[in-house]
CSV table of C-alpha atoms in Angstrom, one decimal:
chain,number,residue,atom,x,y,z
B,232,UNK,CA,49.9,121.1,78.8
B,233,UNK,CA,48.6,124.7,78.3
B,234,UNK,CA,50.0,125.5,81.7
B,235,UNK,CA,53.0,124.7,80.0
B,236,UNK,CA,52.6,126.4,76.7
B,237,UNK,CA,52.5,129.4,78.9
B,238,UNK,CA,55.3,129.1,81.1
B,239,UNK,CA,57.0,128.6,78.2
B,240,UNK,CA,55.8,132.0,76.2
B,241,UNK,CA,56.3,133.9,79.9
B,242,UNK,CA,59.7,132.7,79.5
B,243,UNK,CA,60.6,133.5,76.2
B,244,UNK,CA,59.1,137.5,76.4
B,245,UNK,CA,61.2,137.6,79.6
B,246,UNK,CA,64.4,135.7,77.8
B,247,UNK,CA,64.1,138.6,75.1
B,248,UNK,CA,64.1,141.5,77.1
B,249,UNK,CA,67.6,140.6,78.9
B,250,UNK,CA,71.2,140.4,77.2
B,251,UNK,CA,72.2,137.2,75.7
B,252,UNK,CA,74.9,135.9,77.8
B,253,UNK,CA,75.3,133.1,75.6
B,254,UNK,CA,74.6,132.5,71.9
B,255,UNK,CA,76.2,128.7,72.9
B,256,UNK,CA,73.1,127.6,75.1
B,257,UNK,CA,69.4,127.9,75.1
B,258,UNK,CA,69.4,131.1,77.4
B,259,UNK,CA,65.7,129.8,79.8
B,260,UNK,CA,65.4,131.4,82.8
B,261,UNK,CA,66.6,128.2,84.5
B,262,UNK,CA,69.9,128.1,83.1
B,263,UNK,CA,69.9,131.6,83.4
B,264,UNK,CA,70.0,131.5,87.1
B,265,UNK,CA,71.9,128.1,86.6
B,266,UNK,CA,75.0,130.3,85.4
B,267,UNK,CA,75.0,133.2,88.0
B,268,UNK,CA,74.9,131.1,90.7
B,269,UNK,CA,77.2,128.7,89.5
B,270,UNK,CA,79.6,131.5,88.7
B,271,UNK,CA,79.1,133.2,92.0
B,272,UNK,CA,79.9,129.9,93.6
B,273,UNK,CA,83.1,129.9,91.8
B,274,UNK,CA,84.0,133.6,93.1
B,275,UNK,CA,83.5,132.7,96.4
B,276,UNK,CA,85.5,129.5,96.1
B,277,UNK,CA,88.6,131.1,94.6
B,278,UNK,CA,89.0,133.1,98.1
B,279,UNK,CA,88.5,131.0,100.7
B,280,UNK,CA,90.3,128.3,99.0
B,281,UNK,CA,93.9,129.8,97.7
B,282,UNK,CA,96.0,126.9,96.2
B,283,UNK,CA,98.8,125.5,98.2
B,284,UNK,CA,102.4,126.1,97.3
B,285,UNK,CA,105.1,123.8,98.0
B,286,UNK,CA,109.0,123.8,98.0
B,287,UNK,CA,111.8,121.3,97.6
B,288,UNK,CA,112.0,121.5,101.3
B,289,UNK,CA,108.1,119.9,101.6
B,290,UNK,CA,107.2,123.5,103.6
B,291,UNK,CA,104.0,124.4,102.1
B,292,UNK,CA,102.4,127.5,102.2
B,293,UNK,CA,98.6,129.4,101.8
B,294,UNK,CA,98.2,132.9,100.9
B,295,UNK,CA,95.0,134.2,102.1
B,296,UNK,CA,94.7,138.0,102.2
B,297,UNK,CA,98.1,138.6,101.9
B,298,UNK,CA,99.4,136.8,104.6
B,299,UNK,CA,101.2,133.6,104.4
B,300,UNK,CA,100.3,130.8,106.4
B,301,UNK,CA,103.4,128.2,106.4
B,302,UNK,CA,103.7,124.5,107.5
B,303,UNK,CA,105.1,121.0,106.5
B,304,UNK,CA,103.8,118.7,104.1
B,305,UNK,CA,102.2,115.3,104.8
B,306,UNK,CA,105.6,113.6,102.9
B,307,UNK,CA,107.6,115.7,105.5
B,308,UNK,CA,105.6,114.4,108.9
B,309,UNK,CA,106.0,111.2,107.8
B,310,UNK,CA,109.8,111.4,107.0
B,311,UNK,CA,109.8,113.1,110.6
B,312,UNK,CA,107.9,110.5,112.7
B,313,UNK,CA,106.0,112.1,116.0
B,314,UNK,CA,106.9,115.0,116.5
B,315,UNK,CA,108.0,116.3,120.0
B,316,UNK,CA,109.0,119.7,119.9
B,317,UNK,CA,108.4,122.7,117.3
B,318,UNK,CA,110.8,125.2,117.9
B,319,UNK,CA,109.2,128.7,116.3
B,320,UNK,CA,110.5,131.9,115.7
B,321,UNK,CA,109.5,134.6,117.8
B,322,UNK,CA,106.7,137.2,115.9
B,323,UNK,CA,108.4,139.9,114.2
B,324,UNK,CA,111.8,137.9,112.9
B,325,UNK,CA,112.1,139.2,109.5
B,326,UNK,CA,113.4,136.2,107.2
B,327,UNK,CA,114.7,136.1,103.7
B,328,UNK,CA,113.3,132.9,101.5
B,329,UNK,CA,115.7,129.8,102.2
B,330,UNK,CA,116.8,131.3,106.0
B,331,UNK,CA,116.4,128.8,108.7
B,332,UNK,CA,113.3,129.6,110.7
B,333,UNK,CA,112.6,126.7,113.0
B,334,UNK,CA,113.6,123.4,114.4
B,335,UNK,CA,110.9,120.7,114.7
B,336,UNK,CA,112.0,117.6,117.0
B,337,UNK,CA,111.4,113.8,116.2
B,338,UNK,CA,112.5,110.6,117.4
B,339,UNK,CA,116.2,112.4,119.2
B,340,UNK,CA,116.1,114.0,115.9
B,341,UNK,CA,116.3,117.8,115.1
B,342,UNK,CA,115.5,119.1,111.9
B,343,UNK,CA,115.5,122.6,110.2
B,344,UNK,CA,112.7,124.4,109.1
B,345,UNK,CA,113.4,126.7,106.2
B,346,UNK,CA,111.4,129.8,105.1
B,347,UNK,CA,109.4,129.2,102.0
B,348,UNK,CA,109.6,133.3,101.3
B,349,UNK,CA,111.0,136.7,102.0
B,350,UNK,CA,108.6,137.9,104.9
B,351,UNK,CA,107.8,138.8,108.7
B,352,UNK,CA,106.3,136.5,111.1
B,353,UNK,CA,103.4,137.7,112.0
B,354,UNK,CA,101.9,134.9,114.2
B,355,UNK,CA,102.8,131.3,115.6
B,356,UNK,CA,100.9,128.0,116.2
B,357,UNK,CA,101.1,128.6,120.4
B,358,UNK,CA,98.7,125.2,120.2
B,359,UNK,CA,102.1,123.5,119.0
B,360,UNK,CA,103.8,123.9,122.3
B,361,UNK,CA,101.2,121.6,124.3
B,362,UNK,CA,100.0,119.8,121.4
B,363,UNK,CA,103.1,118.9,118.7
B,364,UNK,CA,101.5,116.3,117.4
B,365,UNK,CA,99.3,118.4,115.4
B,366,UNK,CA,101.9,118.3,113.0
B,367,UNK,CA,101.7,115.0,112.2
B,368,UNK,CA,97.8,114.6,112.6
B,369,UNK,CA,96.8,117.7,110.9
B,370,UNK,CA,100.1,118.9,108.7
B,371,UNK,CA,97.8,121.2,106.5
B,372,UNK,CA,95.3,122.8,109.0
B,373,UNK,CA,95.8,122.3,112.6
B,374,UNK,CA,99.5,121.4,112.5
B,375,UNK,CA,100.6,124.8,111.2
B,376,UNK,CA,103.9,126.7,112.1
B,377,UNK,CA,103.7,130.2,111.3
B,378,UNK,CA,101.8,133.6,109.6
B,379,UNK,CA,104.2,135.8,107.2
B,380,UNK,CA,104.0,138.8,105.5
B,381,UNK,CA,104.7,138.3,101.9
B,382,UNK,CA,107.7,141.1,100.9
B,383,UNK,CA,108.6,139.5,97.2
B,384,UNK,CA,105.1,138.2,96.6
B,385,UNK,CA,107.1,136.9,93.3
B,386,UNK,CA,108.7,134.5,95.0
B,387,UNK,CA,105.3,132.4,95.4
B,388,UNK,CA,105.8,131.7,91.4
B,389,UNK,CA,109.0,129.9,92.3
B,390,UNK,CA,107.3,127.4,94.2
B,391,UNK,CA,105.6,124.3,93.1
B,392,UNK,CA,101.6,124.0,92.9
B,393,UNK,CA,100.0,120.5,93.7
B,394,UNK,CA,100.6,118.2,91.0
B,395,UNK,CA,104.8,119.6,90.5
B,396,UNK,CA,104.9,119.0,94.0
B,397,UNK,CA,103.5,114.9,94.1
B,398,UNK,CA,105.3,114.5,90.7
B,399,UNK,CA,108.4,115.9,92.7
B,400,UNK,CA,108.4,113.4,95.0
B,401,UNK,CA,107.9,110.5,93.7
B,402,UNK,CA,110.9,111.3,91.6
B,403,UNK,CA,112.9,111.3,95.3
B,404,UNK,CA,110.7,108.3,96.2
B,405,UNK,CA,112.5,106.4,93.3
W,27,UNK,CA,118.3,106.9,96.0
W,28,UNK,CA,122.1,106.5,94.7
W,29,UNK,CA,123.0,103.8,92.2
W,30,UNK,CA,125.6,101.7,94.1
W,31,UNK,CA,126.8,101.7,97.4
W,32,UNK,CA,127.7,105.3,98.9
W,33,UNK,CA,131.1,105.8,100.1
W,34,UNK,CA,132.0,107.3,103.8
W,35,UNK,CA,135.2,108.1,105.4
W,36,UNK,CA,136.3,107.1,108.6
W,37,UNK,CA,138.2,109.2,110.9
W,38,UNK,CA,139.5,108.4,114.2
W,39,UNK,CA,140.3,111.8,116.5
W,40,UNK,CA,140.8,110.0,119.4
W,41,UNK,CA,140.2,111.6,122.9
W,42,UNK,CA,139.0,115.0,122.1
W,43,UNK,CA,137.3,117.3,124.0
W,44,UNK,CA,133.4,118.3,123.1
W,45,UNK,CA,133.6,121.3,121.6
W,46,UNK,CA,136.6,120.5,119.2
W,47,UNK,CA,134.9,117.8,117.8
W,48,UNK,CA,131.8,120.4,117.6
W,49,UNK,CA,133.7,122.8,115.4
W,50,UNK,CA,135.4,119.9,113.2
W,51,UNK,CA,131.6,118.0,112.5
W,52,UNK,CA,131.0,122.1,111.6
W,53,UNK,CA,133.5,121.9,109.2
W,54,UNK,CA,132.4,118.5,106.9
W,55,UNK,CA,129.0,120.2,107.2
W,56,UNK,CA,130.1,123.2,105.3
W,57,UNK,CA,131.6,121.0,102.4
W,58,UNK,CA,128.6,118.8,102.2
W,59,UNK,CA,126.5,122.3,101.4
W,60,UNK,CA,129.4,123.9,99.7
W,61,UNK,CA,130.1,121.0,97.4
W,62,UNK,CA,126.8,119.4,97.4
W,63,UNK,CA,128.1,117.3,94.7
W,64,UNK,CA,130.9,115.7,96.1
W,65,UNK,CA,130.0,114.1,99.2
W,66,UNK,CA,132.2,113.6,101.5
W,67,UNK,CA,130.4,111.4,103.8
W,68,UNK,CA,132.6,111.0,107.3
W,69,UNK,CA,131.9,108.9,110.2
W,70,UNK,CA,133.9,110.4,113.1
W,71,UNK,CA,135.1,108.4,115.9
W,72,UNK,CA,135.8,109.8,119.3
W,73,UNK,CA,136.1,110.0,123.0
W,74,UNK,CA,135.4,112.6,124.9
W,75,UNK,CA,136.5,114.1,128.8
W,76,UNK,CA,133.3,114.1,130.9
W,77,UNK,CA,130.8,116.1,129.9
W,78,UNK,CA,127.0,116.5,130.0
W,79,UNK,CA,125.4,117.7,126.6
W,80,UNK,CA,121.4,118.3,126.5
W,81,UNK,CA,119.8,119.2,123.0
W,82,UNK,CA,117.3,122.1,121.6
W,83,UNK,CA,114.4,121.6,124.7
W,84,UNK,CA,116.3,123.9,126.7
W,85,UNK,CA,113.7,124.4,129.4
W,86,UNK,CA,114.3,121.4,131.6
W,87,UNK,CA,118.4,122.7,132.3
W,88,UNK,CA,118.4,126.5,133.4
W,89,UNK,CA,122.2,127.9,134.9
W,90,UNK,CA,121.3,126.5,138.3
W,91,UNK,CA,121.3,123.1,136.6
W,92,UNK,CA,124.3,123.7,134.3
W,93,UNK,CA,126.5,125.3,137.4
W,94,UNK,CA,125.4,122.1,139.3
W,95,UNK,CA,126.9,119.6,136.7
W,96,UNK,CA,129.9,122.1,136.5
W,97,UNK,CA,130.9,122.2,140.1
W,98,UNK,CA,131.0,118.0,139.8
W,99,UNK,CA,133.6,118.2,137.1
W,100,UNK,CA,132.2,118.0,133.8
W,101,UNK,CA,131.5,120.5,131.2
W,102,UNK,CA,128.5,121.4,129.9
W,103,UNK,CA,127.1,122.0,126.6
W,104,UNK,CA,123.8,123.3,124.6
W,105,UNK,CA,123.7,121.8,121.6
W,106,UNK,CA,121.4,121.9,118.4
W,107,UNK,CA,120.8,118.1,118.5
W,108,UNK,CA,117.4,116.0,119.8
W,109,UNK,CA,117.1,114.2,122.5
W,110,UNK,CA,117.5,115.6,126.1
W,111,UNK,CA,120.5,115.3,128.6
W,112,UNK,CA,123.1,112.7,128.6
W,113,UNK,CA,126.7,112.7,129.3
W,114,UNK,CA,129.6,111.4,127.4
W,115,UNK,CA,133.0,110.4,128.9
W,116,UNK,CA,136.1,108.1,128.8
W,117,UNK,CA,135.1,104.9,128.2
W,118,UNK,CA,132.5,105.8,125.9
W,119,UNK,CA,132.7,105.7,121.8
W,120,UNK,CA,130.8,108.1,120.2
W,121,UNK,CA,130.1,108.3,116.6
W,122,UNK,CA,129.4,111.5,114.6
W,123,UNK,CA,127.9,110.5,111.0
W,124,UNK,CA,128.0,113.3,109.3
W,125,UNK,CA,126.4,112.3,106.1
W,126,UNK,CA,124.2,113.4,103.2
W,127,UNK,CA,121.0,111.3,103.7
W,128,UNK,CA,120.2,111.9,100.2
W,129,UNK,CA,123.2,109.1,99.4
W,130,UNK,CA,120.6,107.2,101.1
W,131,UNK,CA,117.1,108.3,102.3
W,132,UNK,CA,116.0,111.3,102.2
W,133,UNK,CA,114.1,110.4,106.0
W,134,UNK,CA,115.2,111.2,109.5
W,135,UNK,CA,113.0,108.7,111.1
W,136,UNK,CA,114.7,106.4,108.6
W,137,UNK,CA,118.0,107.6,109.8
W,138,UNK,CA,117.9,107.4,113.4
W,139,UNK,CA,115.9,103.7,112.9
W,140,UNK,CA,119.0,102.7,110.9
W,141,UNK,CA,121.6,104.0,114.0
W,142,UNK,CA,119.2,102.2,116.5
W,143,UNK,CA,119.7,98.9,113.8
W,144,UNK,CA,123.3,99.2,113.5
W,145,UNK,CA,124.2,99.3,117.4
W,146,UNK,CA,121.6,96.2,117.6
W,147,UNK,CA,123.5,94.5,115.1
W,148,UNK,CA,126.9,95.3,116.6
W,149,UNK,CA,125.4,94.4,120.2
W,150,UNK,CA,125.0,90.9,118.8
W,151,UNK,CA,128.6,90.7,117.3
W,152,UNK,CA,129.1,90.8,120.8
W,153,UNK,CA,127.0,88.1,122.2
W,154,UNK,CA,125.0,90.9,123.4
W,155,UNK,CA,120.6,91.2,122.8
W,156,UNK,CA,119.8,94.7,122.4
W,157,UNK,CA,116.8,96.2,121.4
W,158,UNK,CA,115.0,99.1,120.7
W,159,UNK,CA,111.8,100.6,122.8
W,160,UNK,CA,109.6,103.3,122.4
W,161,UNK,CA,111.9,105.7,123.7
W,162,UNK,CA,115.0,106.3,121.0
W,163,UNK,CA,118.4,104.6,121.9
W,164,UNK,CA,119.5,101.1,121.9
W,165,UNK,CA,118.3,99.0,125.4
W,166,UNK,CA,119.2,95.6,127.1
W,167,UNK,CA,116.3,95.3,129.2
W,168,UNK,CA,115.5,98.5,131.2
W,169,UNK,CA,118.9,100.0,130.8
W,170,UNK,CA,120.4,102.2,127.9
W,171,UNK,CA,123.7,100.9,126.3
W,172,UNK,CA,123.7,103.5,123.6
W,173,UNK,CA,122.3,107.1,123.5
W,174,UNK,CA,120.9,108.7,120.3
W,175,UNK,CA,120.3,112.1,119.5
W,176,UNK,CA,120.9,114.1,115.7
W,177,UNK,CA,120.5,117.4,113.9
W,178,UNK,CA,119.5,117.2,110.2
W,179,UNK,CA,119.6,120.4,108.1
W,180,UNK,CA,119.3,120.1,104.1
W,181,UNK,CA,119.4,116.4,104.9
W,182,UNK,CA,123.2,116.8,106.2
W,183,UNK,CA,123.4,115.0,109.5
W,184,UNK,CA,125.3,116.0,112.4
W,185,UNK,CA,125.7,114.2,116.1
W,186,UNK,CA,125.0,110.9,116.3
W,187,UNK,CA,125.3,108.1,118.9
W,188,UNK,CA,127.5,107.4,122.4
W,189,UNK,CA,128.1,103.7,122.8
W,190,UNK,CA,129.4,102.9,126.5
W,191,UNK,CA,131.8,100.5,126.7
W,192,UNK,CA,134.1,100.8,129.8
W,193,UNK,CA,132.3,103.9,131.0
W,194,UNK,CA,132.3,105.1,134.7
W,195,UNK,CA,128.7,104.7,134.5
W,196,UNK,CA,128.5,106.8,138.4
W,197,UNK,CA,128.5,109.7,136.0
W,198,UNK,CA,125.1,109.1,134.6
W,199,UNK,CA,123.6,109.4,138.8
W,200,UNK,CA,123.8,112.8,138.7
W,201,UNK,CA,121.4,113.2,135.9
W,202,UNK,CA,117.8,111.4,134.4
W,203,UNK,CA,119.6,110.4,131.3
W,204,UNK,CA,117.5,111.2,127.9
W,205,UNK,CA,115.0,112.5,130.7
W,206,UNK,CA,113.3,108.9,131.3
W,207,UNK,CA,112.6,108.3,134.3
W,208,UNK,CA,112.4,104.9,135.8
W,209,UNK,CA,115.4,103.4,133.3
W,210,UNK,CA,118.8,103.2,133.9
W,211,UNK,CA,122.1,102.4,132.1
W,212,UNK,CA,124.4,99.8,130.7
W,213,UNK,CA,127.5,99.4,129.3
W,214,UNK,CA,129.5,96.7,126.9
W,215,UNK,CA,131.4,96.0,130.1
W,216,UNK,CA,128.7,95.4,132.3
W,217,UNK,CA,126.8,93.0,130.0
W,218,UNK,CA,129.4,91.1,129.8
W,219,UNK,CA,131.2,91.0,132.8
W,220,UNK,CA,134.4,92.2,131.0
W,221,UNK,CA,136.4,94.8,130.4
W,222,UNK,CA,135.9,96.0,126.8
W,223,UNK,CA,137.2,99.2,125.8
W,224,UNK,CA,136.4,101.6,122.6
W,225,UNK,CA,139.3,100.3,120.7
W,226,UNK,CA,137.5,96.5,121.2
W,227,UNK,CA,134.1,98.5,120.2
W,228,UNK,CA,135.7,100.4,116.6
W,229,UNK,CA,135.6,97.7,114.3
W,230,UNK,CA,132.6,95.5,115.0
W,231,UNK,CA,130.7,99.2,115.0
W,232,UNK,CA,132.5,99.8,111.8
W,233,UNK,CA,131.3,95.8,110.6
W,234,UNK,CA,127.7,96.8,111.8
W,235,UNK,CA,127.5,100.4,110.2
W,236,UNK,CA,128.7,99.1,106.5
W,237,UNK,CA,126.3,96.4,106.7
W,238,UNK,CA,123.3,98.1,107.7
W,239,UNK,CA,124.0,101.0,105.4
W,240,UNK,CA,124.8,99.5,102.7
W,241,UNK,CA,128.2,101.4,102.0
W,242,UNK,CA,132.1,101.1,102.1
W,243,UNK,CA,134.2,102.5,104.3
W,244,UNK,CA,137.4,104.3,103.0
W,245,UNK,CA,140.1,105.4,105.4
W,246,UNK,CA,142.1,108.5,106.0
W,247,UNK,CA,144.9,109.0,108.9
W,248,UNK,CA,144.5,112.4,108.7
W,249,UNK,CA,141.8,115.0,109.9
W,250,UNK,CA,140.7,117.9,107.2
């Protein structure tokens, strides 16, 4: 109980002597640290983790760093079926948004792959050509197609996040 | 998904060489993106001279292979389409649906399923039990009566299928047709110990495409 008492005065003197960050909560040292940390978690998360961005054409695409990493959605492999071939552009194509970048090959079927943004390929899935599966098993990490430059970053507020994305198609599932 | 059934046009161009009917499945392409809402869904009907086409895996063919299928008399063609090599020829219908799949499902997999169903179905019209496998095409047994292989770009299709009916099937020994190994091929003829030409073919096709699509079929003499 006194051991208590004088944690509890320690903590108040201490508590004093630093900037309120709050006049909300109790500022203890616990939630004191409670906060930084939990705001440096949130920092880091933000970078690693950039949103996805979809468009109409179920590419999707990750900006980390100013590069552009581009593949197909989940909805897309499964319109697809297994996928045979993935026929990528050679590094350093430049492409406008909407220009035809690809070919991926399914069941005798060849479909188009067009560019989500305005941009230079910088790199290409070479695991693709042994493994094309990977698009269908791994569509959002494993499975991707191609690295960009991002020339109109603008364009990326065009696109759909997440939720407009699913909400998009289920209104094409209907 | 469309309310109602969609509407597509037949048109018959007869025996045509490859790469005329190439540049006219170009052309319905073009107004599918140009007027994207008028659709002018077309199922083209066709013949060709002999000729070997493969699709976008490239790597398999080189010039030594394409100046080998030359010199036996056929032409040769690189096309944008899946699948690998097969060969088309007299004898042979071959249907290019060059449609909007969002009048129907916005799905290749779906597509090419519903080509494989349609042949099946017009197979049996004919006393004939085809199936599918898990290589793409229509089979009787171990042998291939119909060849698919499609291109799909802003969900306008292009290419389609090549249904032999009286085909000179000796063609097909100069190749691995569709790159499988081990299989060979059939014909309408064959199956049935008959001679039954494309004209016989047309209309059950026709039958089996509106009822496994779900759509009506309108007519026009002439080609746009």
């Amino acid at each position: 109980m006194a051991l208590c008492t004088i944690l509890r005065c320690a903590s108040v003197s201490l508590t004093s002597s630093l900037p309120r960050l709050s006049n909300r909560i109790a500022v203890t040292p616990t939630t004191l640290l409670a906060r930084t940390c939990y705001k440096r978690f949130l920092n880091t998360t933000t970078t690693f983790r950039a949103a996805l961005k979809f468009t109409d054409k179920h590419e999707w695409v990750r900006v980390d760093s100013g590069v552009a990493t581009v593949g197909i959605s989940n909805f897309a492999q499964e319109a697809l079926g297994d996928v045979v071939y993935c026929g990528l552009p050679e590094v350093g194509t430049k492409l406008s948004q909407s220009d035809e970048f690809g070919t991926l090959e399914s069941v005798k079927a060849a479909s188009e792959l067009y560019s989500p943004l305005t941009g230079e390929v910088t790199d290409v899935n070479d695991a693709l050509a042994d493994n094309p599966g990977l698009v269908n098993k791994s569509c959002y990490k494993d499975g991707w197609l191609m690295k960009m430059t991002l020339s109109v970053p603008e364009e990326l507020n065009g696109l759909m996040d997440e939720a407009a994305y699913e909400r998009y198609i289920k209104s094409i599932e209907d | 998904m469309s309310v109602g059934k969609a509407a597509v046009k037949v048109l018959h161009l007869g025996r045509i060489s490859y790469g005329s009917a190439l540049k006219i499945q170009q052309q319905h392409i073009k107004q599918h993106l140009d007027w994207s809402s008028i659709s002018p869904n077309t199922l083209l009907l066709c013949e060709h001279e002999p000729v070997y086409t493969v699709g976008i895996r490239q790597a398999p063919y080189p010039p030594e292979e394409e100046r080998r299928l030359k010199e036996l008399g056929a032409d040769f063609f690189r096309t944008n389409r899946g699948g690998l090599i097969t060969f088309h020829g007299p004898g042979q219908l071959v249907c290019y649906p060059v449609l909007n799949l969002g009048c129907f499902k916005k799905s290749v997999r779906w597509y090419v399923c519903e080509l494989e169903r349609t042949v099946i179905k017009m197979c049996s019209k004919f006393g004939i039990n085809a199936s599918t496998s898990p290589d793409t095409g229509v089979w009787v047994g171990n042998n291939k009566i119909c060849a698919i292989g499609i291109h799909c770009g802003r969900y306008i299709t292009s290419h389609g299928l090549a249904l032999n009916c009286n085909t000179d099937m000796s063609w097909f020994d100069n190749i691995v047709p569709c790159g499988i190994v081990g299989k060979g091929v059939t014909s309408l003829s064959r199956e049935l110990g008959r001679d039954v030409s494309t004209e016989e073919a047309v209309p059950k096709l026709l039958e089996a495409f509106t009822e496994q699509f779900n759509c009506t079929l309108t007519y026009n003499g002439s080609f746009s």
